[in-house]
PDB file of C-alpha atoms and ligand atoms in Angstrom:
ATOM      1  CA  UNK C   1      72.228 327.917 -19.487  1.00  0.00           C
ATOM      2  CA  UNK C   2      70.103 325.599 -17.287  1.00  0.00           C
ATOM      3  CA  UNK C   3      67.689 327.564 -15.072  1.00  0.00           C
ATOM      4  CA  UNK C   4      68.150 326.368 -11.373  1.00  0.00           C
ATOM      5  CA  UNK C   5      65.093 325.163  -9.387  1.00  0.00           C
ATOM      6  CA  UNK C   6      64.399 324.589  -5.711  1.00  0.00           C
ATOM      7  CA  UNK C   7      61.650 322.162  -5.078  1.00  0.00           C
ATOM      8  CA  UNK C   8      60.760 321.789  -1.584  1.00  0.00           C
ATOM      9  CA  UNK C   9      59.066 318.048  -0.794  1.00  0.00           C
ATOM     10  CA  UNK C  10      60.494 316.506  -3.751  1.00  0.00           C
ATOM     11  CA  UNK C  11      60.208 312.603  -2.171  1.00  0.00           C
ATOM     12  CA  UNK C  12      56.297 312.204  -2.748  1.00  0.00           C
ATOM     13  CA  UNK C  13      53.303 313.290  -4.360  1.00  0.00           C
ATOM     14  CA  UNK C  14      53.368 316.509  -6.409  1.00  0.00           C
ATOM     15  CA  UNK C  15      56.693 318.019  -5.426  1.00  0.00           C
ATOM     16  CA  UNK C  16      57.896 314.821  -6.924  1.00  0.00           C
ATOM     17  CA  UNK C  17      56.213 314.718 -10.374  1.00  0.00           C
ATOM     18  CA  UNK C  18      57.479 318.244 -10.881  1.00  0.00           C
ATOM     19  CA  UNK C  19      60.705 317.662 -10.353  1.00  0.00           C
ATOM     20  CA  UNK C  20      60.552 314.490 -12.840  1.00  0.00           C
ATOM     21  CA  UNK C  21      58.797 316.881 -15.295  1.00  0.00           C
ATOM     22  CA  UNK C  22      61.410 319.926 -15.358  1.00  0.00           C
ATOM     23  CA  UNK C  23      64.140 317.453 -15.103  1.00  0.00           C
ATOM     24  CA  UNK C  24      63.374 316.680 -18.555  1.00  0.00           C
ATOM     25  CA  UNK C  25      62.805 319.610 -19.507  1.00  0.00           C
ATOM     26  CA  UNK C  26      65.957 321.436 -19.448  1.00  0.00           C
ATOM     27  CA  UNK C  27      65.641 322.425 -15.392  1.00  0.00           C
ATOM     28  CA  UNK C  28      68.368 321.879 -13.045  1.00  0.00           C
ATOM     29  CA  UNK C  29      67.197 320.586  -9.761  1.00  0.00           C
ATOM     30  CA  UNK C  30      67.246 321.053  -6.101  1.00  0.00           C
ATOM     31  CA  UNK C  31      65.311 318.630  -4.303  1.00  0.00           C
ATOM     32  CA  UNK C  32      64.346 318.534  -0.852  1.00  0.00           C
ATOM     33  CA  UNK C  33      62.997 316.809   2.091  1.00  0.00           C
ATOM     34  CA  UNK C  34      63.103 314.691   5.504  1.00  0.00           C
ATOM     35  CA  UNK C  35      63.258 311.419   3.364  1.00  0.00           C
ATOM     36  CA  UNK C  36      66.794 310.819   2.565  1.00  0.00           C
ATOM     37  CA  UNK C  37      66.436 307.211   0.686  1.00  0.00           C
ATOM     38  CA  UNK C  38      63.670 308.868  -1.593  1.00  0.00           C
ATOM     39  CA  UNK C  39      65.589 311.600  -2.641  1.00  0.00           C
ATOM     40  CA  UNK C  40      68.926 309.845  -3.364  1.00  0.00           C
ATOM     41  CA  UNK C  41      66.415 307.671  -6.087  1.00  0.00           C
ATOM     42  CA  UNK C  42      64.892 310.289  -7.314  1.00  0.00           C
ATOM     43  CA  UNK C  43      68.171 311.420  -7.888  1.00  0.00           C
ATOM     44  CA  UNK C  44      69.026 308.507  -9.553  1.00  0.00           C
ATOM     45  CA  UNK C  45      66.231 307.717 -11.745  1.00  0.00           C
ATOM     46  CA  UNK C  46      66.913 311.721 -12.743  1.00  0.00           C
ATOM     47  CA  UNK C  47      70.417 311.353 -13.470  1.00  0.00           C
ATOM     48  CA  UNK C  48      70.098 310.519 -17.404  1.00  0.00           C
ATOM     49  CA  UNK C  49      68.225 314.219 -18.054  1.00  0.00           C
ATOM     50  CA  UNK C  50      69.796 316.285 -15.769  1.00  0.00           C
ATOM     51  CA  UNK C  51      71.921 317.614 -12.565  1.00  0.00           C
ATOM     52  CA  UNK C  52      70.564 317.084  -9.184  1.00  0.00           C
ATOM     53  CA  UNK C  53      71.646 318.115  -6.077  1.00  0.00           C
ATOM     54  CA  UNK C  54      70.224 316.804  -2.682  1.00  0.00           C
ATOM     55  CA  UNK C  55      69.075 318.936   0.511  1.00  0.00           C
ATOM     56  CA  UNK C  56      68.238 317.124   3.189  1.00  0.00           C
ATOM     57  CA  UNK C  57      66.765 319.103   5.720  1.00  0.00           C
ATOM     58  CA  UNK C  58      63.204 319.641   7.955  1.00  0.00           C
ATOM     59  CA  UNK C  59      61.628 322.276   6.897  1.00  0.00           C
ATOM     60  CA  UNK C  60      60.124 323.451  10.458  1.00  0.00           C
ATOM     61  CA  UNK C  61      63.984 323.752  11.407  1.00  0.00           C
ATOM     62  CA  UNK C  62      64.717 327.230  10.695  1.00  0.00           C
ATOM     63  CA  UNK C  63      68.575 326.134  11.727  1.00  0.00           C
ATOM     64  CA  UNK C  64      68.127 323.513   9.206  1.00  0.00           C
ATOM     65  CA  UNK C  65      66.989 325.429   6.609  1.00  0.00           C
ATOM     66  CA  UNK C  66      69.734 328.386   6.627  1.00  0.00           C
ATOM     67  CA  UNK C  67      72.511 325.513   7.276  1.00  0.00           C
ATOM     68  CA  UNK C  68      71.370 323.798   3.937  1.00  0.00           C
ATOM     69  CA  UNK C  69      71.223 327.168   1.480  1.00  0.00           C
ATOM     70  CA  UNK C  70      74.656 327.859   3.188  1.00  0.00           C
ATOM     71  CA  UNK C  71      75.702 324.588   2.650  1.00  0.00           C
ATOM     72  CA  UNK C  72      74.993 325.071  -1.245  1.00  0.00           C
ATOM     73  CA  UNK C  73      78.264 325.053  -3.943  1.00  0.00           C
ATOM     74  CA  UNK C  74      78.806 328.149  -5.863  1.00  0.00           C
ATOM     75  CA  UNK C  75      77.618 326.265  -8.673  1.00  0.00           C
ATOM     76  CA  UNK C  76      74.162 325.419  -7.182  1.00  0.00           C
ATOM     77  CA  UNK C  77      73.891 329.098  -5.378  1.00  0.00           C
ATOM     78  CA  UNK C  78      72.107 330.851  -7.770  1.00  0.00           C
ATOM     79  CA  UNK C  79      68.681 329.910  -7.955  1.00  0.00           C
ATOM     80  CA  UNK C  80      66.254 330.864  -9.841  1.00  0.00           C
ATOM     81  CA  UNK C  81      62.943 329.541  -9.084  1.00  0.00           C
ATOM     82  CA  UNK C  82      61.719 328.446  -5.519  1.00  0.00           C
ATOM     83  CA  UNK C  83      59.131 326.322  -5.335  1.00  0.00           C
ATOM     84  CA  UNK C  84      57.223 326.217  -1.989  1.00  0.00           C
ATOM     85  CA  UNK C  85      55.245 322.482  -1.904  1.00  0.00           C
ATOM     86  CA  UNK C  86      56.618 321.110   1.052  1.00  0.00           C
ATOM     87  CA  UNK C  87      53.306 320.762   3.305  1.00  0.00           C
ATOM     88  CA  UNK C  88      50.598 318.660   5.120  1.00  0.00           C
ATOM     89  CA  UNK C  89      47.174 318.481   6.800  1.00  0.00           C
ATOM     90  CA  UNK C  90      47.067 316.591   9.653  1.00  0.00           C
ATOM     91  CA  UNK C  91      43.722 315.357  11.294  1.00  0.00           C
ATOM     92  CA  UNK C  92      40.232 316.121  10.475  1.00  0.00           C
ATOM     93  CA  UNK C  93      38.355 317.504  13.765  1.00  0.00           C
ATOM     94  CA  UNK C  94      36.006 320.282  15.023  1.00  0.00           C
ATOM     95  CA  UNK C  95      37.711 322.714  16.526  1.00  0.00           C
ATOM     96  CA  UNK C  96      36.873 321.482  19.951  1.00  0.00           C
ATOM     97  CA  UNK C  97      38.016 318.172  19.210  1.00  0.00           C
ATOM     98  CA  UNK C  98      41.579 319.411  17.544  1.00  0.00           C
ATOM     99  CA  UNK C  99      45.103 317.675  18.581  1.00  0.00           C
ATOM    100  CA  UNK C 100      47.466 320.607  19.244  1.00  0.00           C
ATOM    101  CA  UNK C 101      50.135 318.859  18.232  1.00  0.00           C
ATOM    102  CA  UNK C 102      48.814 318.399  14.823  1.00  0.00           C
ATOM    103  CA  UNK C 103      47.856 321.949  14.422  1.00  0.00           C
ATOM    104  CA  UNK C 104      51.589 322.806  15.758  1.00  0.00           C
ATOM    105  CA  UNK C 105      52.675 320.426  12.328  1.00  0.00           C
ATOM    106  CA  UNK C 106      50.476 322.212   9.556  1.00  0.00           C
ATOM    107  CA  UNK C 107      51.359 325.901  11.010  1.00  0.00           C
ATOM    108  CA  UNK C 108      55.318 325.071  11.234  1.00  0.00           C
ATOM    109  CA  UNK C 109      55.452 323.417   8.145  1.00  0.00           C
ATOM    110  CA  UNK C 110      52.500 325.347   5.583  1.00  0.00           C
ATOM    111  CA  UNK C 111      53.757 328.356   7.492  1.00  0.00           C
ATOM    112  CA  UNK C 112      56.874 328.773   9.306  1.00  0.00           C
ATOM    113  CA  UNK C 113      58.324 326.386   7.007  1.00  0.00           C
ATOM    114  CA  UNK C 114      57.867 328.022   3.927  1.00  0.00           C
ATOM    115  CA  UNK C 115      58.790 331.433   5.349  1.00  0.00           C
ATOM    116  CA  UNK C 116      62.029 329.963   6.549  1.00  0.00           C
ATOM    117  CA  UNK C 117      62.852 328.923   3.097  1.00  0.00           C
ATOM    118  CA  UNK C 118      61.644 331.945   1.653  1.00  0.00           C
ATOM    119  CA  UNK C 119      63.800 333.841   3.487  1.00  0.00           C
ATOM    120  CA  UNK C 120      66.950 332.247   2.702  1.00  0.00           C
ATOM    121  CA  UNK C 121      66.257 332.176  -1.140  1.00  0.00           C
ATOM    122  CA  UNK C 122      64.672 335.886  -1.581  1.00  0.00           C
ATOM    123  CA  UNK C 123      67.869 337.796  -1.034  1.00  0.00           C
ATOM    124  CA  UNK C 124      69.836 335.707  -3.749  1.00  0.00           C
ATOM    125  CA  UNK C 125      67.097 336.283  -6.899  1.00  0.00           C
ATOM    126  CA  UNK C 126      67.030 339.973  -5.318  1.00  0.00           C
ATOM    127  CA  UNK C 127      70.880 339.954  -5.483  1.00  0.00           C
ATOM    128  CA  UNK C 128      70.409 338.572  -9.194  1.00  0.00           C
ATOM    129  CA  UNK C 129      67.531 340.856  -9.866  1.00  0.00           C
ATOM    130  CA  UNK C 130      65.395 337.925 -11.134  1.00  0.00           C
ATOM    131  CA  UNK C 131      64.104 334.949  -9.864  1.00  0.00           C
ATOM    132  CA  UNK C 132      60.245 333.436  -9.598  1.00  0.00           C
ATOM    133  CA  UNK C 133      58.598 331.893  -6.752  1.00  0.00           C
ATOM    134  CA  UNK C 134      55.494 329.394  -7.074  1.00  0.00           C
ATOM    135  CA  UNK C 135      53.693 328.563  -3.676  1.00  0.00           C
ATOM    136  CA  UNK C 136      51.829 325.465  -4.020  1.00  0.00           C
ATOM    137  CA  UNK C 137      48.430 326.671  -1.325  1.00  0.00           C
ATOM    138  CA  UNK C 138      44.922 324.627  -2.080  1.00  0.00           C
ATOM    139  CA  UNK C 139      41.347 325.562  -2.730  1.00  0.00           C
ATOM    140  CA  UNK C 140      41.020 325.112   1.083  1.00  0.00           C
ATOM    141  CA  UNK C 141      43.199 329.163   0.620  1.00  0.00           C
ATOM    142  CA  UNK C 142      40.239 329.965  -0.993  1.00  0.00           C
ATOM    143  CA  UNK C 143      37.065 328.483   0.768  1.00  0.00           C
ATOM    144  CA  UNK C 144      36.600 326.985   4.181  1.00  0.00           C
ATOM    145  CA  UNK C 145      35.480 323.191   4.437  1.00  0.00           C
ATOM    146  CA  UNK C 146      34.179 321.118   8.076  1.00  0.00           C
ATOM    147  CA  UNK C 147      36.907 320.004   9.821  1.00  0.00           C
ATOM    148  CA  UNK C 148      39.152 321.786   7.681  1.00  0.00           C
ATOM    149  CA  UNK C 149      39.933 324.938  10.179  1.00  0.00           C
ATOM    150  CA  UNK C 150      43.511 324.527  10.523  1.00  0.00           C
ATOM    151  CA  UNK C 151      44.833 322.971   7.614  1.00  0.00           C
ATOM    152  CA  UNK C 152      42.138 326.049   5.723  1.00  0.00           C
ATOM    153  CA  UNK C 153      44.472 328.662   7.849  1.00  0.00           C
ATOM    154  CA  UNK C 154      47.690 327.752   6.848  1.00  0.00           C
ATOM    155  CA  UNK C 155      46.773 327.677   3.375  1.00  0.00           C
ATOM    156  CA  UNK C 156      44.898 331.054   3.885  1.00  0.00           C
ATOM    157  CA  UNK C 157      48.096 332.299   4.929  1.00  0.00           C
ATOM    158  CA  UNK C 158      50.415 331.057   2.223  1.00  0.00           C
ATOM    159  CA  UNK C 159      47.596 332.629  -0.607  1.00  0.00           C
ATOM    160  CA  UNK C 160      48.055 336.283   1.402  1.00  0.00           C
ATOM    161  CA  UNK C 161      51.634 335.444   1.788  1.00  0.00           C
ATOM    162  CA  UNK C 162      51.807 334.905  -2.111  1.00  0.00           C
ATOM    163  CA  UNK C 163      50.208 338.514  -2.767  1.00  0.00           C
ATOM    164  CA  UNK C 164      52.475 340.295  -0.014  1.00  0.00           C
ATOM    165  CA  UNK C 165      55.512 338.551  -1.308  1.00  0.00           C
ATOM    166  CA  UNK C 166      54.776 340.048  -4.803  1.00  0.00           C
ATOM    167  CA  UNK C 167      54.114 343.331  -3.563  1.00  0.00           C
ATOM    168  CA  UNK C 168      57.963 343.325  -1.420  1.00  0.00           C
ATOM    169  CA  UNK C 169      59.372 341.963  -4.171  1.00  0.00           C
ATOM    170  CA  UNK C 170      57.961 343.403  -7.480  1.00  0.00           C
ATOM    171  CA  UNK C 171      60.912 346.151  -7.972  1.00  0.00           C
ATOM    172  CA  UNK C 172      63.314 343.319  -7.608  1.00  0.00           C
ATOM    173  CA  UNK C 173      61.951 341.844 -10.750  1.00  0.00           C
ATOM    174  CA  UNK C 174      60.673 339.071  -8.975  1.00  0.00           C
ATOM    175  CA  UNK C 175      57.592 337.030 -10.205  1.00  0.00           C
ATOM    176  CA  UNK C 176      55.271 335.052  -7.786  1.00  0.00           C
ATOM    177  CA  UNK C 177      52.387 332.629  -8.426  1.00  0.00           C
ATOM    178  CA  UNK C 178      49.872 331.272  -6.049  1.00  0.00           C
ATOM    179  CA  UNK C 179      48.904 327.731  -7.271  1.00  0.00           C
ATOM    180  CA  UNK C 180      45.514 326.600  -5.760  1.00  0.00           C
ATOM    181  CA  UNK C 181      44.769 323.063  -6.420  1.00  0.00           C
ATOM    182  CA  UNK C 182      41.734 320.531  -5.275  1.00  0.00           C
ATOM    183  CA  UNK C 183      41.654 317.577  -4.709  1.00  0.00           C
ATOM    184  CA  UNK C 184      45.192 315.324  -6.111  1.00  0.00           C
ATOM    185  CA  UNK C 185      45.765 311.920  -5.171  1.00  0.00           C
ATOM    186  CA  UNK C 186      49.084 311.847  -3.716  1.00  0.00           C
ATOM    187  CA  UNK C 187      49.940 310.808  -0.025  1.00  0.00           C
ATOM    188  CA  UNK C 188      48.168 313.730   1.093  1.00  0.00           C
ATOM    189  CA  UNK C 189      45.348 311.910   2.960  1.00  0.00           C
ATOM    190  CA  UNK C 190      47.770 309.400   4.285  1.00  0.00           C
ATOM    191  CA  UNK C 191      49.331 311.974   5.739  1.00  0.00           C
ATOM    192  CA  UNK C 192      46.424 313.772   7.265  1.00  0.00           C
ATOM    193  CA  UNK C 193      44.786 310.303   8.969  1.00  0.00           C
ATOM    194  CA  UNK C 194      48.101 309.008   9.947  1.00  0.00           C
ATOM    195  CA  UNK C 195      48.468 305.975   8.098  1.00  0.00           C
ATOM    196  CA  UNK C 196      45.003 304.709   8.094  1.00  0.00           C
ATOM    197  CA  UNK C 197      45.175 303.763   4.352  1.00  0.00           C
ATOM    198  CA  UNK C 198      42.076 302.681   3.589  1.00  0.00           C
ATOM    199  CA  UNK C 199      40.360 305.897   5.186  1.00  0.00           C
ATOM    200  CA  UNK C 200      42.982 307.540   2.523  1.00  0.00           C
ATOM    201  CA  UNK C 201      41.695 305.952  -0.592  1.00  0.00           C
ATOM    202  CA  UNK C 202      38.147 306.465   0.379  1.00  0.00           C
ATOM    203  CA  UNK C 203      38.899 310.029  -0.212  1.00  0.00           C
ATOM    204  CA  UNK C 204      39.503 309.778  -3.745  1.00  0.00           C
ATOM    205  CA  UNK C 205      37.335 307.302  -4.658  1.00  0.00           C
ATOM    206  CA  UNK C 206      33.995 307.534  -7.272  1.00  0.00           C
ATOM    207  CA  UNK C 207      35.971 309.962  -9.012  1.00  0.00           C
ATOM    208  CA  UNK C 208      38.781 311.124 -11.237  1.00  0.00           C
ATOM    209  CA  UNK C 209      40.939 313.883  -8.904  1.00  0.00           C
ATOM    210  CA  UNK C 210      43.845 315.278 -10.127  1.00  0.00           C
ATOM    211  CA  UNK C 211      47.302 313.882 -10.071  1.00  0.00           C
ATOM    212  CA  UNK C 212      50.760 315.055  -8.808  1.00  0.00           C
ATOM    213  CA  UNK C 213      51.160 315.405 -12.779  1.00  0.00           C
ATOM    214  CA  UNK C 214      48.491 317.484 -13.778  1.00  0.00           C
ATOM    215  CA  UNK C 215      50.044 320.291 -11.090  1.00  0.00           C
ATOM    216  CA  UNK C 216      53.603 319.115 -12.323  1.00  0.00           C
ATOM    217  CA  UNK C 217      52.381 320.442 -16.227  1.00  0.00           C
ATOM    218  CA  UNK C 218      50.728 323.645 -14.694  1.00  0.00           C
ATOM    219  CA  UNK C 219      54.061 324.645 -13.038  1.00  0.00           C
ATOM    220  CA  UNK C 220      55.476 323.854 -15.963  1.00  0.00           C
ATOM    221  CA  UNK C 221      53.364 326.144 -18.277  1.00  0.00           C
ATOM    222  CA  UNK C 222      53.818 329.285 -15.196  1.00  0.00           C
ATOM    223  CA  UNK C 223      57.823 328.336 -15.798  1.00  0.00           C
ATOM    224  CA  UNK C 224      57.489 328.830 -19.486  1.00  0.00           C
ATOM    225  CA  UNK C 225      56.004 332.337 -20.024  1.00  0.00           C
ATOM    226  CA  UNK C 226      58.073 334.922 -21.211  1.00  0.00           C
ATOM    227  CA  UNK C 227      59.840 337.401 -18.974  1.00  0.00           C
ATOM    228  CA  UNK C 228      57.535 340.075 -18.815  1.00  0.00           C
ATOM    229  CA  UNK C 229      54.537 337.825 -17.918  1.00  0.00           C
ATOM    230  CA  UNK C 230      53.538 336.079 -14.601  1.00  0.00           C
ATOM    231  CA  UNK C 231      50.787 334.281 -13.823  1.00  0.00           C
ATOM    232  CA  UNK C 232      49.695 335.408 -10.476  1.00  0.00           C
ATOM    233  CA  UNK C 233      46.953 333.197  -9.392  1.00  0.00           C
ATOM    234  CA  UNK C 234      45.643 329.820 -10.845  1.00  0.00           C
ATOM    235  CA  UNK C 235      42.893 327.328  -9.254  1.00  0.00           C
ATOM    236  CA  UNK C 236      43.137 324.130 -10.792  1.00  0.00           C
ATOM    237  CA  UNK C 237      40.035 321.485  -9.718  1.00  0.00           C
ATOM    238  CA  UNK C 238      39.358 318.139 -10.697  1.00  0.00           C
ATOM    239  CA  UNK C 239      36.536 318.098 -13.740  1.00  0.00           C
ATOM    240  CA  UNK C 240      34.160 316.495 -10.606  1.00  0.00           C
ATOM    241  CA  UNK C 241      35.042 318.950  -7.985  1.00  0.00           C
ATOM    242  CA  UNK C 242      32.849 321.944  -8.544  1.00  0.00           C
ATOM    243  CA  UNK C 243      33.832 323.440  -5.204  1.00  0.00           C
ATOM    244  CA  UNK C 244      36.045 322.236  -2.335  1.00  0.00           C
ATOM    245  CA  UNK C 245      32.988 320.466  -0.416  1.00  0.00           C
ATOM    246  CA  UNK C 246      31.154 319.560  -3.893  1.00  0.00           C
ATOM    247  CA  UNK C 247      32.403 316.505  -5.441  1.00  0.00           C
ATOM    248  CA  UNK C 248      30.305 314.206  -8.130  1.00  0.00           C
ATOM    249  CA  UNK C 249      31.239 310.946  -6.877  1.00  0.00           C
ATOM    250  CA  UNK C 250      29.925 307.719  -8.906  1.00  0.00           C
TER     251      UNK C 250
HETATM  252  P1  NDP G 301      52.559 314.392  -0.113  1.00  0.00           P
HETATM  253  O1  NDP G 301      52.317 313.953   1.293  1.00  0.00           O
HETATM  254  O2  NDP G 301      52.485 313.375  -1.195  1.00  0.00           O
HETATM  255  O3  NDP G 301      53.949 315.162  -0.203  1.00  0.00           O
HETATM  256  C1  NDP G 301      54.305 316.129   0.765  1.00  0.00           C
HETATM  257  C2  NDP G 301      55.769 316.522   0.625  1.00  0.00           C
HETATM  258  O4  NDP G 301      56.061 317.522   1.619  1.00  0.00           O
HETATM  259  C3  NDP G 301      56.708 315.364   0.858  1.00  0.00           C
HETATM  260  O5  NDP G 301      57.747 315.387  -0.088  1.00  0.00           O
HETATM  261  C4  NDP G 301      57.268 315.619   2.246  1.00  0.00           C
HETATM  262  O6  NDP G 301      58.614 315.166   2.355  1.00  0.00           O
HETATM  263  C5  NDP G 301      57.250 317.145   2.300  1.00  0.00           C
HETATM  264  N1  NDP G 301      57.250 317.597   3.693  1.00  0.00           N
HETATM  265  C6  NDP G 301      56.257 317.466   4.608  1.00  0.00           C
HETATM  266  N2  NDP G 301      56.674 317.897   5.811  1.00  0.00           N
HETATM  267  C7  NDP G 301      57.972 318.299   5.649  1.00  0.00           C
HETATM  268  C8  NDP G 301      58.947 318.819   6.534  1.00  0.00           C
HETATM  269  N3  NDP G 301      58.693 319.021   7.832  1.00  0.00           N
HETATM  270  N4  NDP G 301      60.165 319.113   6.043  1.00  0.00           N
HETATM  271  C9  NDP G 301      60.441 318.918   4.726  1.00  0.00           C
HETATM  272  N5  NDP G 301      59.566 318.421   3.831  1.00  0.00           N
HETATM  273  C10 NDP G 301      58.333 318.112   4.299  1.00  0.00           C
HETATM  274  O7  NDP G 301      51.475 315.556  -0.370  1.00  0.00           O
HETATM  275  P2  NDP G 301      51.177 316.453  -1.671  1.00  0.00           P
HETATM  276  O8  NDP G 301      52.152 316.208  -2.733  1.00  0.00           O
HETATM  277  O9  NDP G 301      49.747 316.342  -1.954  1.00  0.00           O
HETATM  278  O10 NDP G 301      51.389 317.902  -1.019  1.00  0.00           O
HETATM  279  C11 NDP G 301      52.263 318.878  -1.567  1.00  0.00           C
HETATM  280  C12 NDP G 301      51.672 320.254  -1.317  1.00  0.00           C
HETATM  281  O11 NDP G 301      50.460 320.374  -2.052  1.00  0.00           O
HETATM  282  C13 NDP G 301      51.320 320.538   0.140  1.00  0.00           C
HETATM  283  O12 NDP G 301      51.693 321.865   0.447  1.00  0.00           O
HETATM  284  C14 NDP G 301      49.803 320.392   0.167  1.00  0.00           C
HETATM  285  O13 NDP G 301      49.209 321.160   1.188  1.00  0.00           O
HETATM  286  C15 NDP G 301      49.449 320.903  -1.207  1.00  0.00           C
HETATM  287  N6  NDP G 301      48.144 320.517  -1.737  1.00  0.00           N
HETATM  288  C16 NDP G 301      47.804 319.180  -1.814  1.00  0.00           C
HETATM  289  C17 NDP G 301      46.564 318.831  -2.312  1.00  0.00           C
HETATM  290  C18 NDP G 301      46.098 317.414  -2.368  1.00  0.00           C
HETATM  291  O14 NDP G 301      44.888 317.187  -2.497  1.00  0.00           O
HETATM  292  N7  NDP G 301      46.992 316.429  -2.335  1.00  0.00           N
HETATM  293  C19 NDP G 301      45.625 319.853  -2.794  1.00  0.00           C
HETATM  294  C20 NDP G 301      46.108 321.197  -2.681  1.00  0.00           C
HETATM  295  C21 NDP G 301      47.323 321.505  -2.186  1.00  0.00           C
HETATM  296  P3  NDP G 301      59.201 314.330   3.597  1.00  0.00           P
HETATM  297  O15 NDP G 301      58.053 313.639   4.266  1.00  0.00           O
HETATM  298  O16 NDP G 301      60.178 313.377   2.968  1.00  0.00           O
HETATM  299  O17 NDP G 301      59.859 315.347   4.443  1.00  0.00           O
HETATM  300  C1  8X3 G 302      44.086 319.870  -0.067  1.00  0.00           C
HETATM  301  C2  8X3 G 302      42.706 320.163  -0.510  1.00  0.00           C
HETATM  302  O1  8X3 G 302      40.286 319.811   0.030  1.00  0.00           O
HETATM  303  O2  8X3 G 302      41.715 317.860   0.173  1.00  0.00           O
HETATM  304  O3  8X3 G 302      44.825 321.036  -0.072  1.00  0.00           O
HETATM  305  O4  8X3 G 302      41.844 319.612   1.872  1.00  0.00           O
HETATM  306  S1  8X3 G 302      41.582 319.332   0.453  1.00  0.00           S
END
């Protein structure tokens, strides 16, 4: 039987090349996100390898969130791996300079967000007595960059959230991994200067970073190991980024 899987931010970047990876590769899919249009074509362009089923729901909403596991058929109910990606850095200031609203954004999304969701899935793989959850944090969970204070925090907080979640839920038979990428070229940086594209692709220029696939085949690989295995912790960097402020740009 099809293993069920709950991708959070499935309409860009990396949550999006996973779900096009495990959709052809024997995964059922749950795919989520604030962009409706992008997730009804994902659908489609998914159709031919497997089942998808749509939520469409903010993740900051904790309302939204419990409305749309409720809202799930009892043939979509019982999933099986969660996959926390949904997330965002927004701005790039000293902490003097820093726009409250966009540190609001990062904490109820990186945070709040993926605690919300967490919350709802847990008790069904506990109910099941299996399940696995991967967070997607960052390198900036691991080290602290300028400019970075905020957007560093959150993802702080989801890498201790990834070890206390494994702690709770280890006698549940429950596996969790913490996956720490650099630097990917998705809409990331479009994201974090608000449109400004060309301040985006200056970001990943001069050098090769990774891509939403490269994270899509590492989930893939954590997915894969047998049952008595988990991986709990991997850092994956682009070959030029020797540290999360040391890049070898051309
Ligand atoms: P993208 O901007 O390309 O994708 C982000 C995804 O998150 C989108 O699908 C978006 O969907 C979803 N999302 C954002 N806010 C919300 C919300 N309020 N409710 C529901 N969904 C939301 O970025 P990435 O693919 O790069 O980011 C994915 C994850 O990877 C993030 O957690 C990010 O922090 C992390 N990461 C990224 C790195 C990078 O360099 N790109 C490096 C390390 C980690 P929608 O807008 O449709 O709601
Ligand atoms: C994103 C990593 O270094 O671009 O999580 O902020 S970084």
């Amino acid at each position: 039987m099809k293993k069920i899987v709950l991708i959070t931010g499935a309409t860009a970047g990396i949550g999006e090349a996973i779900a096009k990876l495990l959709a052809k590769n024997d995964y059922k899919l749950i795919i989520t996100g604030r962009r409706l249009e992008r997730l009804e074509e994902l659908r489609n362009s998914l159709a031919a390898d497997t089942d998808i089923h749509i939520l469409n729901f903010d993740i900051r909403n904790e309302t939204e969130v419990e409305n749309a596991i409720n809202s799930l058929p009892a043939e979509w109910k019982e999933i099986d791996v969660l996959i926390n990606n949904a997330g965002l850095a927004v701005g790039l200031n000293h902490i003097n300079d820093g726009v409250i609203d966009d540190w609001e954004r990062m904490i109820d999304t990186n945070i709040k967000g993926l605690l919300y969701i967490t919350r709802f899935v847990s008790p069904i793989m506990v109910q099941n007595k299996q399940g696995h959850i991967v967070n997607i944090s960052s390198i900036a969970g691991k080290e602290i960059y300028e400019y970075g204070n905020v957007y560093g925090a959150t993802k702080h907080a989801v890498d201790a959230l990834s070890r206390a979640i494994r702690i709770d839920l280890v006698k549940d038979g429950i596996k969790v991994t913490n996956i720490a990428p650099g630097m990917v070229d998705t809409e990331f940086s479009l994201v974090r200067f608000k449109g400004d594209k060309k301040r985006a692709d200056k970001v990943y220029s001069g050098f090769t970073p990774l891509f939403g696939e490269d994270i899509a085949e590492t989930v893939l690989f954590t997915l894969q190991q047998p049952a008595h295995v988990n991986l709990n912790d991997i850092v994956i960097m682009p070959t030029a980024q020797a540290a999360i402020s040391v890049i070898h740009r051309a």
